[in-house]
Amino acid sequence: MIRITLAASLSWVAVHSLYGDRYLYFAPLAAILITQSSVKASLEKGAYRLIGIVLGGIVSLIVGRFFDVGALSILLMLLLGIGVATACRINIQAVSQVGVTSVLALTFYHDGYIVWRVAETLIGVLIALIINMIIVPPKGFVKVRGLALEGSLLLSDALCGLAASGRGAMQAPASLKRSGELLAKSDRLQKELHYTLSHVQCRKELAVLSQATSHLNKLHTYVKGIAEEITLLPAHYAAADWMTEVMAATADCIALYGTGTLSDAECRRSLPESLRRARDLQLAWFSELQGQCSLAAFRDLGAVFSHLNRILEEIERADYAAISAAPQQAKAEAARAVRFIQKGLSHKL
């Protein structure tokens, strides 16, 4: 509401100060129509609208030079404009705008409609984009980080429930699907934050969040692979106590990584110790199972344990990247502080 009202009002003021009272409604109309929930969506809609206006205006100029306004001229103009737009595989929003602009431009052919329409639409699009970059929902970064954190915790619950029985096993597929949706939504909103001015204040945290989300998406792929492989196992292997123990230990590592990276809460358990415990459990049970199951079952078990090991390796890489990035940021901040101090001393001297 705030974006649309400000964009439309400022567009009218800008056009009125530049051109006077001629075709003042084009800029506010463009600002209202292209203002979306994100800068990227507004930019795409504005680009489609401008493409449709330009193409529709060119077609109306060509047809209007040879025909008067009538059924035949409108038929030829729409066939030509929409046909060219469709053949060029232009977005459907631009195709519809071609038709609207063509009809209006042919009607106002002698009044310089096309030039005014393009110029004022461009002004409305630019003002709407600027408003979208400045005015953003409050606590946007916190909400995006919360989505990634919730996705990581649901991913941990899904992995833990894959080897469980009863209600936990029934909820595991839904938790896995919901986790993927939350991580994908968080990733999309993070990219949209880069188009706003508010991300400047939290660009370091946004970089950490983007890196953590990338690792979590890989973890989601591995857990999805486990969910597919575990269905091939015999029931007494898939729901065994040792399988539940191994899954739970690995799932704890996912939850600890997500909580430690994406929240301010203090973790009571150490992530390296949990990783070590999970790996020891995986190796111990995999070694013990070698002589207790058939070759076919052992092959399917190997696929499950392979994905479990990849999860631990991915978390170790993510944790190492986060730890190694911290000293570099500290060095950069220290160097910046020294430069400011030296600059202040030089002014005093």
Tab-separated table of C-alpha atoms in Angstrom:
chain	number	residue	atom	x	y	z
A	1	MET	CA	0.000	0.000	0.000
A	2	ILE	CA	2.750	2.453	0.951
A	3	ARG	CA	4.830	1.592	-2.090
A	4	ILE	CA	1.967	1.983	-4.569
A	5	THR	CA	0.644	5.254	-3.157
A	6	LEU	CA	4.080	6.871	-2.957
A	7	ALA	CA	5.172	5.647	-6.397
A	8	ALA	CA	1.978	6.846	-8.078
A	9	SER	CA	2.022	10.238	-6.338
A	10	LEU	CA	5.699	10.923	-7.022
A	11	SER	CA	5.288	9.816	-10.649
A	12	TRP	CA	2.487	12.326	-11.144
A	13	VAL	CA	4.560	15.108	-9.541
A	14	ALA	CA	7.613	14.266	-11.665
A	15	VAL	CA	5.711	14.208	-14.949
A	16	HIS	CA	3.771	17.362	-14.110
A	17	SER	CA	6.977	19.255	-13.377
A	18	LEU	CA	8.552	18.066	-16.638
A	19	TYR	CA	5.715	18.144	-19.170
A	20	GLY	CA	2.837	20.077	-17.653
A	21	ASP	CA	-0.697	18.723	-17.887
A	22	ARG	CA	-0.293	16.413	-20.890
A	23	TYR	CA	-0.982	12.686	-20.407
A	24	LEU	CA	-0.298	12.813	-16.674
A	25	TYR	CA	-2.009	9.483	-16.043
A	26	PHE	CA	0.532	7.261	-17.838
A	27	ALA	CA	3.310	7.521	-15.225
A	28	PRO	CA	1.073	6.889	-12.155
A	29	LEU	CA	-0.645	4.069	-14.029
A	30	ALA	CA	2.705	2.410	-14.788
A	31	ALA	CA	3.855	2.858	-11.182
A	32	ILE	CA	0.666	1.241	-9.864
A	33	LEU	CA	0.757	-1.694	-12.266
A	34	ILE	CA	4.422	-2.676	-11.921
A	35	THR	CA	4.835	-2.276	-8.149
A	36	GLN	CA	5.236	-5.800	-6.810
A	37	SER	CA	6.355	-7.426	-3.571
A	38	SER	CA	10.029	-7.452	-4.650
A	39	VAL	CA	12.366	-5.297	-6.710
A	40	LYS	CA	13.126	-8.148	-9.098
A	41	ALA	CA	9.449	-8.790	-9.842
A	42	SER	CA	8.819	-5.061	-10.371
A	43	LEU	CA	11.822	-4.812	-12.695
A	44	GLU	CA	10.595	-7.731	-14.798
A	45	LYS	CA	7.055	-6.372	-15.017
A	46	GLY	CA	8.335	-2.891	-15.890
A	47	ALA	CA	10.588	-4.285	-18.623
A	48	TYR	CA	7.711	-6.293	-20.121
A	49	ARG	CA	5.480	-3.233	-20.064
A	50	LEU	CA	8.056	-1.050	-21.808
A	51	ILE	CA	8.730	-3.725	-24.447
A	52	GLY	CA	5.005	-4.060	-25.119
A	53	ILE	CA	4.531	-0.294	-25.372
A	54	VAL	CA	7.446	0.181	-27.765
A	55	LEU	CA	6.437	-2.743	-29.998
A	56	GLY	CA	2.770	-1.747	-29.949
A	57	GLY	CA	3.668	1.840	-30.775
A	58	ILE	CA	5.818	0.821	-33.748
A	59	VAL	CA	3.060	-1.383	-35.141
A	60	SER	CA	0.444	1.369	-34.727
A	61	LEU	CA	2.691	3.848	-36.555
A	62	ILE	CA	3.079	1.457	-39.483
A	63	VAL	CA	-0.626	0.613	-39.751
A	64	GLY	CA	-1.816	4.151	-38.993
A	65	ARG	CA	0.213	5.543	-41.883
A	66	PHE	CA	-1.880	3.587	-44.413
A	67	PHE	CA	-5.277	3.039	-42.708
A	68	ASP	CA	-7.775	5.082	-40.758
A	69	VAL	CA	-9.157	3.932	-37.431
A	70	GLY	CA	-11.550	1.080	-38.076
A	71	ALA	CA	-12.181	-2.617	-37.794
A	72	LEU	CA	-9.734	-3.493	-40.595
A	73	SER	CA	-6.887	-1.371	-39.204
A	74	ILE	CA	-7.345	-2.771	-35.691
A	75	LEU	CA	-7.456	-6.321	-37.078
A	76	LEU	CA	-4.238	-5.860	-39.072
A	77	MET	CA	-2.512	-4.063	-36.229
A	78	LEU	CA	-3.307	-6.728	-33.639
A	79	LEU	CA	-2.401	-9.559	-35.997
A	80	LEU	CA	0.930	-7.939	-36.803
A	81	GLY	CA	1.843	-6.827	-33.269
A	82	ILE	CA	0.719	-9.867	-31.331
A	83	GLY	CA	1.984	-12.181	-34.064
A	84	VAL	CA	5.491	-10.687	-33.958
A	85	ALA	CA	5.526	-10.735	-30.137
A	86	THR	CA	4.407	-14.348	-30.062
A	87	ALA	CA	6.908	-15.403	-32.728
A	88	CYS	CA	9.719	-13.787	-30.722
A	89	ARG	CA	8.556	-15.727	-27.610
A	90	ILE	CA	8.065	-12.545	-25.611
A	91	ASN	CA	6.463	-12.895	-22.181
A	92	ILE	CA	2.660	-12.984	-22.169
A	93	GLN	CA	2.541	-9.736	-20.146
A	94	ALA	CA	4.365	-7.903	-22.931
A	95	VAL	CA	2.153	-9.527	-25.582
A	96	SER	CA	-1.028	-8.236	-23.945
A	97	GLN	CA	0.542	-4.789	-23.572
A	98	VAL	CA	1.270	-4.774	-27.312
A	99	GLY	CA	-2.433	-5.102	-28.045
A	100	VAL	CA	-3.492	-2.403	-25.568
A	101	THR	CA	-0.875	0.087	-26.750
A	102	SER	CA	-1.582	-0.581	-30.409
A	103	VAL	CA	-5.291	0.195	-30.091
A	104	LEU	CA	-4.740	3.325	-27.991
A	105	ALA	CA	-1.886	4.564	-30.158
A	106	LEU	CA	-3.943	4.177	-33.322
A	107	THR	CA	-6.763	6.145	-31.717
A	108	PHE	CA	-4.426	9.006	-30.666
A	109	TYR	CA	-2.271	8.727	-33.763
A	110	HIS	CA	-2.098	12.472	-34.492
A	111	ASP	CA	-1.491	13.586	-30.921
A	112	GLY	CA	2.039	12.245	-30.308
A	113	TYR	CA	0.618	9.608	-28.037
A	114	ILE	CA	3.435	7.095	-28.501
A	115	VAL	CA	6.255	9.430	-27.473
A	116	TRP	CA	4.371	10.610	-24.402
A	117	ARG	CA	3.372	7.083	-23.470
A	118	VAL	CA	6.906	5.693	-23.622
A	119	ALA	CA	8.514	8.629	-21.792
A	120	GLU	CA	6.005	8.833	-18.963
A	121	THR	CA	5.821	5.064	-18.559
A	122	LEU	CA	9.595	4.989	-18.211
A	123	ILE	CA	9.413	7.680	-15.522
A	124	GLY	CA	6.742	5.721	-13.645
A	125	VAL	CA	8.759	2.493	-13.864
A	126	LEU	CA	11.947	4.141	-12.584
A	127	ILE	CA	10.201	5.814	-9.648
A	128	ALA	CA	8.423	2.587	-8.707
A	129	LEU	CA	11.737	0.695	-8.750
A	130	ILE	CA	13.402	3.298	-6.548
A	131	ILE	CA	10.521	3.163	-4.058
A	132	ASN	CA	10.751	-0.640	-4.019
A	133	MET	CA	14.464	-0.438	-3.271
A	134	ILE	CA	14.000	2.000	-0.398
A	135	ILE	CA	10.793	0.844	1.290
A	136	VAL	CA	11.053	-2.773	2.404
A	137	PRO	CA	9.119	-4.829	4.987
A	138	PRO	CA	10.498	-4.469	8.536
A	139	LYS	CA	12.933	-7.104	9.767
A	140	GLY	CA	13.251	-8.625	6.322
A	141	PHE	CA	16.636	-10.199	7.043
A	142	VAL	CA	15.425	-11.681	10.335
A	143	LYS	CA	12.454	-13.313	8.608
A	144	VAL	CA	14.622	-14.744	5.835
A	145	ARG	CA	17.086	-16.165	8.349
A	146	GLY	CA	14.192	-17.610	10.355
A	147	LEU	CA	12.963	-19.475	7.276
A	148	ALA	CA	16.387	-21.068	6.775
A	149	LEU	CA	16.612	-21.987	10.470
A	150	GLU	CA	13.166	-23.586	10.443
A	151	GLY	CA	14.109	-25.469	7.288
A	152	SER	CA	17.254	-26.853	8.908
A	153	LEU	CA	15.367	-28.030	12.012
A	154	LEU	CA	12.688	-29.683	9.882
A	155	LEU	CA	15.424	-31.372	7.866
A	156	SER	CA	16.882	-32.765	11.083
A	157	ASP	CA	13.452	-34.015	12.167
A	158	ALA	CA	12.908	-35.614	8.757
A	159	LEU	CA	16.205	-37.514	8.896
A	160	CYS	CA	15.534	-38.668	12.439
A	161	GLY	CA	12.045	-39.835	11.480
A	162	LEU	CA	13.172	-41.878	8.467
A	163	ALA	CA	14.328	-44.698	10.729
A	164	ALA	CA	11.573	-44.296	13.296
A	165	SER	CA	8.303	-46.139	13.474
A	166	GLY	CA	4.751	-44.945	13.977
A	167	ARG	CA	3.936	-41.257	13.851
A	168	GLY	CA	7.543	-40.129	13.354
A	169	ALA	CA	7.901	-42.181	10.185
A	170	MET	CA	4.602	-40.852	8.834
A	171	GLN	CA	5.650	-37.230	9.386
A	172	ALA	CA	9.136	-37.623	7.878
A	173	PRO	CA	8.144	-37.185	4.174
A	174	ALA	CA	6.051	-34.113	4.981
A	175	SER	CA	8.886	-32.611	7.056
A	176	LEU	CA	11.371	-33.283	4.265
A	177	LYS	CA	9.130	-31.624	1.672
A	178	ARG	CA	8.399	-28.640	3.900
A	179	SER	CA	12.093	-28.237	4.661
A	180	GLY	CA	12.916	-28.026	0.962
A	181	GLU	CA	10.197	-25.432	0.429
A	182	LEU	CA	11.441	-23.251	3.294
A	183	LEU	CA	15.061	-23.427	2.164
A	184	ALA	CA	14.079	-22.597	-1.423
A	185	LYS	CA	11.944	-19.668	-0.257
A	186	SER	CA	14.733	-18.369	1.966
A	187	ASP	CA	17.209	-18.632	-0.905
A	188	ARG	CA	14.870	-16.724	-3.232
A	189	LEU	CA	14.216	-13.959	-0.684
A	190	GLN	CA	17.946	-13.631	0.012
A	191	LYS	CA	18.574	-12.906	-3.657
A	192	GLU	CA	15.801	-10.320	-3.646
A	193	LEU	CA	17.341	-8.601	-0.606
A	194	HIS	CA	20.399	-7.781	-2.713
A	195	TYR	CA	18.236	-5.411	-4.786
A	196	THR	CA	17.255	-3.309	-1.766
A	197	LEU	CA	19.157	-0.658	0.140
A	198	SER	CA	18.422	-2.285	3.488
A	199	HIS	CA	20.804	-5.163	2.761
A	200	VAL	CA	23.780	-2.768	3.018
A	201	GLN	CA	23.481	-2.761	6.801
A	202	CYS	CA	23.573	-6.551	7.034
A	203	ARG	CA	25.592	-7.531	3.959
A	204	LYS	CA	28.087	-9.575	6.027
A	205	GLU	CA	25.319	-11.493	7.771
A	206	LEU	CA	23.568	-11.933	4.419
A	207	ALA	CA	26.731	-13.453	2.929
A	208	VAL	CA	26.963	-15.903	5.842
A	209	LEU	CA	23.278	-16.744	5.477
A	210	SER	CA	23.632	-17.367	1.736
A	211	GLN	CA	26.572	-19.690	2.310
A	212	ALA	CA	24.757	-21.582	5.063
A	213	THR	CA	21.635	-21.960	2.918
A	214	SER	CA	23.733	-23.366	0.091
A	215	HIS	CA	25.148	-26.021	2.432
A	216	LEU	CA	21.691	-26.814	3.801
A	217	ASN	CA	20.362	-27.328	0.286
A	218	LYS	CA	23.091	-29.903	-0.301
A	219	LEU	CA	22.211	-31.587	2.978
A	220	HIS	CA	18.589	-31.689	1.876
A	221	THR	CA	19.661	-33.479	-1.304
A	222	TYR	CA	21.514	-36.110	0.727
A	223	VAL	CA	18.592	-36.637	3.115
A	224	LYS	CA	16.277	-36.994	0.138
A	225	GLY	CA	18.614	-39.664	-1.212
A	226	ILE	CA	18.496	-41.481	2.134
A	227	ALA	CA	14.698	-41.377	2.064
A	228	GLU	CA	14.747	-43.078	-1.333
A	229	GLU	CA	17.384	-45.661	-0.411
A	230	ILE	CA	15.869	-46.644	2.927
A	231	THR	CA	12.671	-47.785	1.210
A	232	LEU	CA	14.730	-50.510	-0.497
A	233	LEU	CA	15.905	-51.965	2.812
A	234	PRO	CA	14.135	-54.824	4.576
A	235	ALA	CA	11.848	-53.629	7.353
A	236	HIS	CA	13.959	-55.138	10.147
A	237	TYR	CA	16.953	-53.100	8.943
A	238	ALA	CA	15.129	-49.831	8.248
A	239	ALA	CA	13.427	-49.736	11.683
A	240	ALA	CA	16.235	-51.292	13.729
A	241	ASP	CA	17.425	-49.638	16.925
A	242	TRP	CA	20.947	-49.192	15.578
A	243	MET	CA	19.583	-47.450	12.449
A	244	THR	CA	17.558	-45.098	14.629
A	245	GLU	CA	20.654	-44.355	16.721
A	246	VAL	CA	22.809	-43.601	13.673
A	247	MET	CA	20.119	-41.436	12.059
A	248	ALA	CA	19.492	-39.508	15.277
A	249	ALA	CA	23.201	-38.783	15.783
A	250	THR	CA	23.532	-37.490	12.213
A	251	ALA	CA	20.319	-35.474	12.511
A	252	ASP	CA	21.669	-33.816	15.670
A	253	CYS	CA	24.623	-32.543	13.663
A	254	ILE	CA	22.267	-30.879	11.164
A	255	ALA	CA	20.276	-29.255	13.962
A	256	LEU	CA	23.430	-28.052	15.732
A	257	TYR	CA	24.831	-26.557	12.528
A	258	GLY	CA	21.582	-24.771	11.720
A	259	THR	CA	21.101	-23.458	15.254
A	260	GLY	CA	24.717	-22.353	15.654
A	261	THR	CA	24.888	-20.606	12.279
A	262	LEU	CA	21.393	-19.176	11.850
A	263	SER	CA	20.451	-18.131	15.385
A	264	ASP	CA	21.889	-16.299	18.372
A	265	ALA	CA	21.116	-19.134	20.775
A	266	GLU	CA	23.983	-20.818	22.586
A	267	CYS	CA	24.383	-24.517	21.830
A	268	ARG	CA	25.024	-26.692	24.854
A	269	ARG	CA	26.716	-29.353	22.747
A	270	SER	CA	29.786	-28.920	20.595
A	271	LEU	CA	29.355	-29.486	16.870
A	272	PRO	CA	32.819	-31.106	16.391
A	273	GLU	CA	32.106	-33.553	19.207
A	274	SER	CA	28.700	-34.419	17.742
A	275	LEU	CA	30.279	-34.938	14.323
A	276	ARG	CA	32.896	-37.223	15.839
A	277	ARG	CA	30.283	-39.229	17.711
A	278	ALA	CA	28.078	-39.603	14.624
A	279	ARG	CA	31.005	-40.743	12.489
A	280	ASP	CA	32.118	-43.264	15.126
A	281	LEU	CA	28.602	-44.692	15.266
A	282	GLN	CA	28.412	-44.962	11.495
A	283	LEU	CA	31.764	-46.744	11.239
A	284	ALA	CA	31.061	-49.072	14.182
A	285	TRP	CA	27.666	-50.242	12.961
A	286	PHE	CA	28.742	-50.494	9.322
A	287	SER	CA	31.695	-52.679	10.309
A	288	GLU	CA	29.517	-54.867	12.500
A	289	LEU	CA	26.906	-55.353	9.783
A	290	GLN	CA	29.393	-56.661	7.227
A	291	GLY	CA	29.187	-60.203	8.504
A	292	GLN	CA	25.535	-60.166	9.602
A	293	CYS	CA	23.536	-59.453	6.447
A	294	SER	CA	23.287	-60.679	2.890
A	295	LEU	CA	25.213	-59.151	0.011
A	296	ALA	CA	22.105	-57.473	-1.472
A	297	ALA	CA	21.106	-55.940	1.862
A	298	PHE	CA	24.668	-54.855	2.569
A	299	ARG	CA	24.795	-53.121	-0.815
A	300	ASP	CA	21.640	-51.143	-0.027
A	301	LEU	CA	22.938	-50.374	3.455
A	302	GLY	CA	26.143	-49.069	1.891
A	303	ALA	CA	24.138	-46.539	-0.123
A	304	VAL	CA	22.424	-45.264	3.035
A	305	PHE	CA	25.673	-45.033	4.994
A	306	SER	CA	27.339	-43.305	2.055
A	307	HIS	CA	24.737	-40.515	2.141
A	308	LEU	CA	25.052	-40.274	5.923
A	309	ASN	CA	28.801	-39.844	5.613
A	310	ARG	CA	28.335	-37.140	2.946
A	311	ILE	CA	26.095	-35.241	5.362
A	312	LEU	CA	28.834	-35.186	7.995
A	313	GLU	CA	31.455	-34.145	5.450
A	314	GLU	CA	29.255	-31.306	4.173
A	315	ILE	CA	28.657	-30.028	7.715
A	316	GLU	CA	32.403	-30.169	8.416
A	317	ARG	CA	33.125	-28.146	5.269
A	318	ALA	CA	30.451	-25.619	6.189
A	319	ASP	CA	31.726	-25.275	9.754
A	320	TYR	CA	35.323	-24.924	8.572
A	321	ALA	CA	34.343	-22.237	6.048
A	322	ALA	CA	32.504	-20.274	8.753
A	323	ILE	CA	35.457	-20.523	11.169
A	324	SER	CA	38.042	-19.535	8.561
A	325	ALA	CA	35.956	-16.558	7.429
A	326	ALA	CA	35.757	-15.078	10.939
A	327	PRO	CA	39.497	-14.216	11.305
A	328	GLN	CA	39.529	-12.624	7.863
A	329	GLN	CA	36.623	-10.379	8.793
A	330	ALA	CA	38.324	-9.488	12.080
A	331	LYS	CA	41.542	-8.583	10.237
A	332	ALA	CA	39.626	-6.426	7.769
A	333	GLU	CA	37.827	-4.572	10.562
A	334	ALA	CA	41.095	-4.046	12.434
A	335	ALA	CA	42.794	-2.680	9.307
A	336	ARG	CA	39.852	-0.351	8.705
A	337	ALA	CA	40.044	0.910	12.283
A	338	VAL	CA	43.774	1.584	11.948
A	339	ARG	CA	43.175	3.584	8.763
A	340	PHE	CA	40.542	5.711	10.479
A	341	ILE	CA	42.871	6.342	13.448
A	342	GLN	CA	45.764	7.302	11.172
A	343	LYS	CA	43.508	9.590	9.192
A	344	GLY	CA	42.331	11.301	12.370
A	345	LEU	CA	45.898	11.755	13.639
A	346	SER	CA	47.046	13.178	10.333
A	347	HIS	CA	44.260	15.789	10.457
A	348	LYS	CA	45.233	16.773	13.984
A	349	LEU	CA	48.912	17.042	13.062
